[in-house]
């Protein structure tokens, strides 16, 4: 018998304010045409001044708990993937824990930038597999707009705010890919590339938070290769091909990266869940936001084979193969 974490419910939260490309074109030297052509992004949600990452995260977690029909008191693990914590310490996860009324178990933050949700999902699943948790919440939440230099056109048009969450519950299975739950996870990082996507500050260096800086062209090149490699790694584990997947839920950084990955894997574009046009890059929130959208609108159904994948600063990258 094999124990896996099964996704019992998905939740999402997007701030009310939507900022269009046209609005950004009034702030920096850019245009709707350039942004759409180079990235596929048309608009993004931006958190209100008084809204924090914990607010976004707790709204998404409450939505996921309601859909999973599980009470917060039954949750024994909460992992928050974020690059934009409310404070340097304590972990924003503990704030979310208190906000949702979860008083037992453990809550902590995990930092892998845009790959954070996939890293957190793998971590929570491993807690479940070894019997240390039965019901876990994994949430990716970001107020990435707070790390943006709004005078830097090469980054300010690319990011947005939001939160997505899943409830994982322990499920006994036969150990085959017919089982529902997380079938495999593969995580990677390579710190030699950390300067290509980073903030120019931090508590231990500048005693400031810093702003996001990116060498976009280089990151793009690595993203297409790393995402295709980690997807192939997941498929090879079970002797599958891209054609065996019902859906791919990728990190939403750039429409061209998504199209390039689909081509490399031989997956038809209709089976890729795309939100980058409306959400932009929400870092750790992008995969769970896209997953929640496709599950809750009925595209992704129970029993579907779904590949989640992400790549971000560090570099970090990873995948999770999931039977819904
Ligand atoms: O989430 C983690 C993963 N992140 C990513 O995967 C992001 C990866 N990178 C990308 O998505 C793309 O590289 C970008 C969308 C950031 C940029 O697209 P690109 O086709 O790689 O453009 P580029 O950086 O090569 O820049 C082309 C030109 C430059 O001008 P010159 O040097 O050719 O005269 C830029 O200065 O576009 C200029 N440019 C802009 N023009 C109008 C850069 N940003 C803008 C802008 N509006 N917002």
Coordinates of C-alpha atoms and ligand atoms in Angstrom, one line a residue:
X1 CA 0.0 0.0 0.0
X2 CA 1.2 3.5 -0.9
X3 CA 0.2 6.7 0.8
X4 CA 0.0 9.8 -1.4
X5 CA -1.3 13.4 -1.0
X6 CA -4.5 13.8 -3.1
X7 CA -5.7 17.2 -4.1
X8 CA -9.1 17.5 -2.4
X9 CA -9.8 21.1 -3.3
X10 CA -8.3 24.2 -5.0
X11 CA -8.9 27.8 -4.1
X12 CA -7.9 31.2 -5.5
X13 CA -7.9 34.9 -4.8
X14 CA -7.1 37.8 -7.0
X15 CA -7.1 41.4 -5.9
X16 CA -9.9 43.5 -7.3
X17 CA -7.8 46.1 -9.1
X18 CA -6.9 45.3 -12.7
X19 CA -4.1 47.2 -14.4
X20 CA -4.0 47.1 -18.2
X21 CA -1.0 47.5 -20.5
X22 CA -2.4 50.8 -21.6
X23 CA -2.2 52.1 -18.1
X24 CA 1.5 51.0 -17.8
X25 CA 2.2 52.7 -21.2
X26 CA 1.4 56.0 -19.4
X27 CA 4.0 55.3 -16.8
X28 CA 7.0 53.9 -18.7
X29 CA 8.1 53.8 -22.4
X30 CA 6.2 50.7 -23.5
X31 CA 3.1 49.8 -25.5
X32 CA 0.3 47.3 -25.4
X33 CA 1.6 45.9 -28.7
X34 CA 5.1 45.2 -27.3
X35 CA 3.9 43.6 -24.1
X36 CA 1.4 41.3 -25.9
X37 CA 3.8 40.3 -28.6
X38 CA 6.8 39.6 -26.3
X39 CA 4.9 38.1 -23.3
X40 CA 1.2 37.5 -24.1
X41 CA 0.3 39.6 -21.1
X42 CA -2.7 41.9 -21.4
X43 CA -3.4 42.9 -17.8
X44 CA -2.6 41.9 -14.2
X45 CA -4.2 42.2 -10.7
X46 CA -2.5 44.5 -8.2
X47 CA -3.1 44.3 -4.5
X48 CA -4.7 47.3 -2.7
X49 CA -2.4 49.3 -0.5
X50 CA -3.7 47.8 2.7
X51 CA -3.8 44.2 1.3
X52 CA -0.9 42.0 2.2
X53 CA 0.4 38.5 1.1
X54 CA -1.3 37.0 4.2
X55 CA -4.7 38.5 3.2
X56 CA -4.4 37.1 -0.3
X57 CA -3.2 33.7 1.0
X58 CA -5.9 33.3 3.6
X59 CA -8.6 34.1 1.1
X60 CA -7.3 31.5 -1.2
X61 CA -6.9 28.9 1.6
X62 CA -10.5 29.5 2.8
X63 CA -11.8 29.0 -0.7
X64 CA -9.8 25.7 -1.0
X65 CA -10.9 24.4 2.4
X66 CA -14.6 25.2 1.5
X67 CA -14.3 23.3 -1.8
X68 CA -12.5 20.4 -0.2
X69 CA -15.2 20.4 2.6
X70 CA -12.4 20.2 5.2
X71 CA -12.4 22.3 8.4
X72 CA -9.3 24.3 9.3
X73 CA -9.1 22.3 12.6
X74 CA -8.4 19.1 10.6
X75 CA -5.3 20.7 8.9
X76 CA -2.0 19.6 10.4
X77 CA 0.4 21.3 8.0
X78 CA 0.4 24.6 6.2
X79 CA 3.2 25.6 3.8
X80 CA 3.2 29.0 2.3
X81 CA 5.4 29.6 -0.8
X82 CA 6.1 33.2 -1.1
X83 CA 8.9 35.7 -2.1
X84 CA 6.9 38.6 -0.6
X85 CA 6.3 37.8 3.1
X86 CA 4.4 40.3 5.3
X87 CA 7.5 40.7 7.5
X88 CA 11.1 39.4 7.6
X89 CA 9.9 37.2 10.5
X90 CA 7.8 35.5 11.7
X91 CA 6.8 33.3 8.8
X92 CA 3.8 34.7 7.1
X93 CA 2.4 31.1 7.2
X94 CA 1.9 31.5 10.9
X95 CA -0.2 34.7 10.3
X96 CA -2.3 32.7 7.7
X97 CA -2.6 29.9 10.2
X98 CA -4.2 32.3 12.7
X99 CA -6.4 34.0 10.1
X100 CA -8.0 30.7 9.0
X101 CA -8.5 29.4 12.5
X102 CA -5.9 26.5 12.4
X103 CA -4.5 26.1 15.9
X104 CA -2.7 22.8 15.7
X105 CA 0.0 21.4 13.5
X106 CA 2.8 23.3 11.9
X107 CA 3.0 26.3 9.5
X108 CA 6.1 27.6 7.7
X109 CA 7.2 29.6 4.7
X110 CA 9.1 28.2 1.8
X111 CA 11.2 30.3 -0.6
X112 CA 11.8 29.1 -4.2
X113 CA 10.5 32.2 -6.0
X114 CA 8.4 31.2 -9.0
X115 CA 9.0 27.5 -8.4
X116 CA 7.8 27.9 -4.7
X117 CA 4.4 26.2 -5.1
X118 CA 5.9 23.1 -6.8
X119 CA 8.6 22.9 -4.1
X120 CA 6.0 23.3 -1.3
X121 CA 3.7 20.7 -2.9
X122 CA 6.6 18.2 -3.0
X123 CA 7.4 19.0 0.6
X124 CA 3.9 18.6 1.9
X125 CA 3.4 15.4 -0.1
X126 CA 6.6 14.0 1.4
X127 CA 5.2 14.8 4.9
X128 CA 2.1 12.9 4.0
X129 CA 3.9 10.0 2.5
X130 CA 6.0 9.5 5.6
X131 CA 3.0 9.8 7.9
X132 CA 3.8 13.1 9.5
X133 CA 0.7 14.9 8.2
X134 CA -2.8 13.7 7.1
X135 CA -4.3 17.0 5.8
X136 CA -2.0 19.7 4.4
X137 CA -2.6 23.1 2.9
X138 CA -0.2 24.3 0.3
X139 CA -0.5 27.9 -0.8
X140 CA 1.4 30.2 -3.2
X141 CA 0.8 33.8 -2.6
X142 CA 2.5 37.0 -3.7
X143 CA 2.3 40.7 -3.6
X144 CA 5.1 40.8 -6.2
X145 CA 4.1 44.4 -7.2
X146 CA 5.9 45.5 -3.9
X147 CA 9.2 44.3 -5.3
X148 CA 8.8 46.1 -8.6
X149 CA 10.7 49.2 -9.7
X150 CA 7.9 51.0 -11.5
X151 CA 10.5 52.9 -13.6
X152 CA 12.0 49.7 -15.0
X153 CA 10.0 48.8 -18.1
X154 CA 11.9 45.5 -18.5
X155 CA 10.3 44.1 -15.4
X156 CA 7.3 46.3 -14.4
X157 CA 5.1 45.0 -17.2
X158 CA 5.6 41.4 -16.4
X159 CA 4.3 40.7 -12.9
X160 CA 1.1 40.6 -10.9
X161 CA -0.4 39.8 -7.5
X162 CA -2.5 36.8 -6.4
X163 CA -2.8 33.6 -4.4
X164 CA -3.8 30.0 -5.1
X165 CA -4.1 27.1 -2.6
X166 CA -4.7 23.4 -2.6
X167 CA -5.8 21.0 0.2
X168 CA -3.9 17.7 0.2
X169 CA -5.3 14.7 2.0
X170 CA -3.7 11.4 2.7
X171 CA -5.0 8.7 0.3
X172 CA -4.1 5.0 0.3
X173 CA -3.4 3.5 -3.1
X174 CA -1.9 0.6 -5.0
X175 CA 1.3 2.4 -5.9
X176 CA 0.5 2.6 -9.6
X177 CA -0.2 5.6 -11.8
X178 CA -3.9 4.7 -11.7
X179 CA -3.9 6.0 -8.1
X180 CA -5.3 9.5 -7.4
X181 CA -2.8 11.9 -5.8
X182 CA 0.7 13.2 -6.4
X183 CA 2.5 10.5 -8.4
X184 CA 5.9 12.1 -8.6
X185 CA 7.8 15.3 -7.9
X186 CA 11.2 16.4 -9.3
X187 CA 13.0 19.4 -7.9
X188 CA 16.2 21.2 -9.1
X189 CA 18.2 24.3 -8.4
X190 CA 21.4 25.7 -9.7
X191 CA 22.8 28.7 -7.7
X192 CA 25.3 29.6 -10.4
X193 CA 22.5 31.4 -12.1
X194 CA 21.1 33.3 -9.1
X195 CA 22.2 36.7 -10.3
X196 CA 20.1 36.5 -13.5
X197 CA 16.9 36.9 -11.5
X198 CA 17.2 38.4 -8.0
X199 CA 16.4 41.4 -5.8
X200 CA 19.1 44.1 -5.4
X201 CA 18.7 44.0 -1.6
X202 CA 17.9 41.9 1.4
X203 CA 18.0 41.9 5.2
X204 CA 21.5 40.6 5.5
X205 CA 23.1 42.6 2.7
X206 CA 21.5 46.0 2.4
X207 CA 19.0 45.9 5.2
X208 CA 16.4 46.7 2.6
X209 CA 13.9 44.5 0.7
X210 CA 15.3 45.5 -2.7
X211 CA 13.7 45.5 -6.1
X212 CA 13.4 42.7 -8.6
X213 CA 16.1 42.7 -11.4
X214 CA 16.1 40.3 -14.3
X215 CA 18.2 39.5 -17.3
X216 CA 15.1 38.5 -19.3
X217 CA 16.6 37.1 -22.4
X218 CA 18.9 34.7 -20.5
X219 CA 16.1 33.6 -18.1
X220 CA 13.9 33.0 -21.1
X221 CA 16.5 30.7 -22.7
X222 CA 17.0 28.6 -19.5
X223 CA 13.3 28.5 -18.8
X224 CA 12.4 26.7 -22.1
X225 CA 15.2 24.2 -21.7
X226 CA 14.7 23.5 -17.9
X227 CA 10.9 23.3 -18.1
X228 CA 11.0 20.8 -21.0
X229 CA 13.7 18.7 -19.2
X230 CA 11.9 18.5 -15.9
X231 CA 8.7 17.6 -17.7
X232 CA 10.5 14.8 -19.6
X233 CA 12.0 13.6 -16.3
X234 CA 8.5 13.2 -14.8
X235 CA 7.1 11.5 -17.9
X236 CA 10.2 9.1 -18.2
X237 CA 9.6 8.0 -14.5
X238 CA 6.4 6.2 -15.7
X239 CA 7.3 5.6 -19.3
X240 CA 4.8 8.2 -20.5
X241 CA 4.9 10.7 -23.4
X242 CA 3.4 14.2 -23.7
X243 CA 0.4 12.6 -25.4
X244 CA -0.5 10.7 -22.2
X245 CA -1.1 13.9 -20.3
X246 CA -4.7 15.3 -20.0
X247 CA -3.4 18.8 -18.9
X248 CA -0.3 20.8 -18.3
X249 CA -0.5 23.5 -15.7
X250 CA 2.7 25.5 -16.2
X251 CA 4.2 28.5 -14.4
X252 CA 2.8 31.5 -16.2
X253 CA 5.8 33.8 -17.0
X254 CA 5.5 34.3 -20.8
X255 CA 3.2 32.9 -23.4
X256 CA 6.1 32.3 -25.7
X257 CA 7.8 30.1 -23.1
X258 CA 4.5 28.1 -22.7
X259 CA 4.2 27.6 -26.5
X260 CA 7.9 26.6 -26.7
X261 CA 7.5 24.0 -23.9
X262 CA 4.3 22.6 -25.5
X263 CA 6.1 22.2 -28.8
X264 CA 9.2 20.5 -27.2
X265 CA 6.9 18.0 -25.3
X266 CA 4.6 17.4 -28.3
X267 CA 1.5 18.6 -26.3
X268 CA -1.3 20.4 -28.1
X269 CA -1.7 24.0 -27.0
X270 CA -5.3 23.4 -26.0
X271 CA -4.1 21.1 -23.2
X272 CA -2.0 23.9 -21.6
X273 CA -3.8 25.9 -19.0
X274 CA -3.1 29.6 -19.8
X275 CA -3.7 32.5 -17.4
X276 CA -0.7 34.6 -18.2
X277 CA -2.8 36.9 -20.4
X278 CA -5.0 38.0 -17.5
X279 CA -2.7 37.4 -14.4
X280 CA 0.8 38.1 -15.7
X281 CA 3.6 36.4 -13.7
X282 CA 2.4 36.0 -10.1
X283 CA 5.5 34.1 -9.1
X284 CA 4.7 31.3 -6.6
X285 CA 0.9 31.9 -7.0
X286 CA 0.8 31.3 -10.8
X287 CA 0.6 27.5 -10.8
X288 CA -2.1 27.1 -8.1
X289 CA -4.1 30.0 -9.6
X290 CA -4.1 28.3 -13.0
X291 CA -4.9 25.0 -11.4
X292 CA -7.8 26.4 -9.4
X293 CA -9.2 28.1 -12.5
X294 CA -9.2 24.9 -14.6
X295 CA -10.4 22.6 -11.8
X296 CA -13.2 24.9 -10.6
X297 CA -14.5 25.7 -14.2
X298 CA -14.7 22.0 -14.9
X299 CA -11.9 21.6 -17.5
X300 CA -9.7 19.4 -15.2
X301 CA -11.8 16.5 -13.9
X302 CA -11.3 13.8 -11.3
X303 CA -9.0 11.1 -12.7
X304 CA -7.2 13.4 -15.2
X305 CA -3.4 13.2 -15.4
X306 CA -2.0 16.6 -14.9
X307 CA 1.6 17.9 -15.0
X308 CA 2.5 21.0 -13.0
X309 CA 5.8 22.7 -13.7
X310 CA 7.6 25.9 -12.8
X311 CA 10.9 27.7 -13.1
X312 CA 12.2 30.7 -11.2
X313 CA 15.0 32.6 -9.5
X314 CA 17.9 30.7 -8.1
X315 CA 17.5 29.1 -10.6
X316 CA 15.0 26.7 -9.3
X317 CA 12.7 24.5 -11.3
X318 CA 10.5 21.5 -10.8
X319 CA 7.5 19.4 -11.7
X320 CA 4.7 17.4 -10.1
X321 CA 2.7 14.7 -11.9
X322 CA -0.7 14.5 -10.4
X323 CA -3.7 12.2 -10.9
X324 CA -6.7 14.4 -9.9
Ligands
LIG1 O1 9.2 33.8 -13.5 C1 10.6 33.4 -13.7 C2 10.8 33.2 -15.1 N1 10.8 34.5 -15.8 C3 10.7 34.4 -17.1 O2 10.6 33.3 -17.6 C4 10.9 35.7 -17.9 C5 11.7 35.4 -19.1 N2 12.0 36.4 -20.0 C6 11.0 36.9 -20.8 O3 9.8 36.6 -20.7 C7 11.4 37.9 -21.9 O4 12.8 37.8 -22.0 C8 10.9 39.3 -21.7 C9 9.4 39.4 -21.9 C10 11.3 39.8 -20.3 C11 11.6 40.2 -22.8 O5 11.4 39.8 -24.1 P1 12.6 39.6 -25.1 O6 12.0 39.3 -26.4 O7 13.6 38.7 -24.5 O8 13.1 41.1 -25.2 P2 14.6 41.7 -24.8 O9 14.8 41.6 -23.3 O10 15.6 41.0 -25.7 O11 14.4 43.2 -25.2 C12 14.2 43.6 -26.6 C13 14.1 45.1 -26.7 C14 15.2 45.8 -25.9 O12 15.5 46.9 -26.7 P3 16.8 46.9 -27.7 O13 18.0 46.6 -26.8 O14 16.6 45.8 -28.7 O15 16.8 48.3 -28.3 C15 14.6 46.3 -24.7 O16 15.2 47.4 -24.1 O17 12.9 45.5 -26.0 C16 13.2 46.5 -25.1 N3 12.2 46.5 -24.0 C17 11.0 47.0 -24.1 N4 10.4 47.7 -25.0 C18 9.1 48.2 -24.8 C19 12.3 45.8 -22.8 N5 11.2 46.0 -22.1 C20 10.3 46.7 -22.8 C21 9.0 47.2 -22.7 N6 8.4 47.9 -23.6 N7 8.3 46.9 -21.5

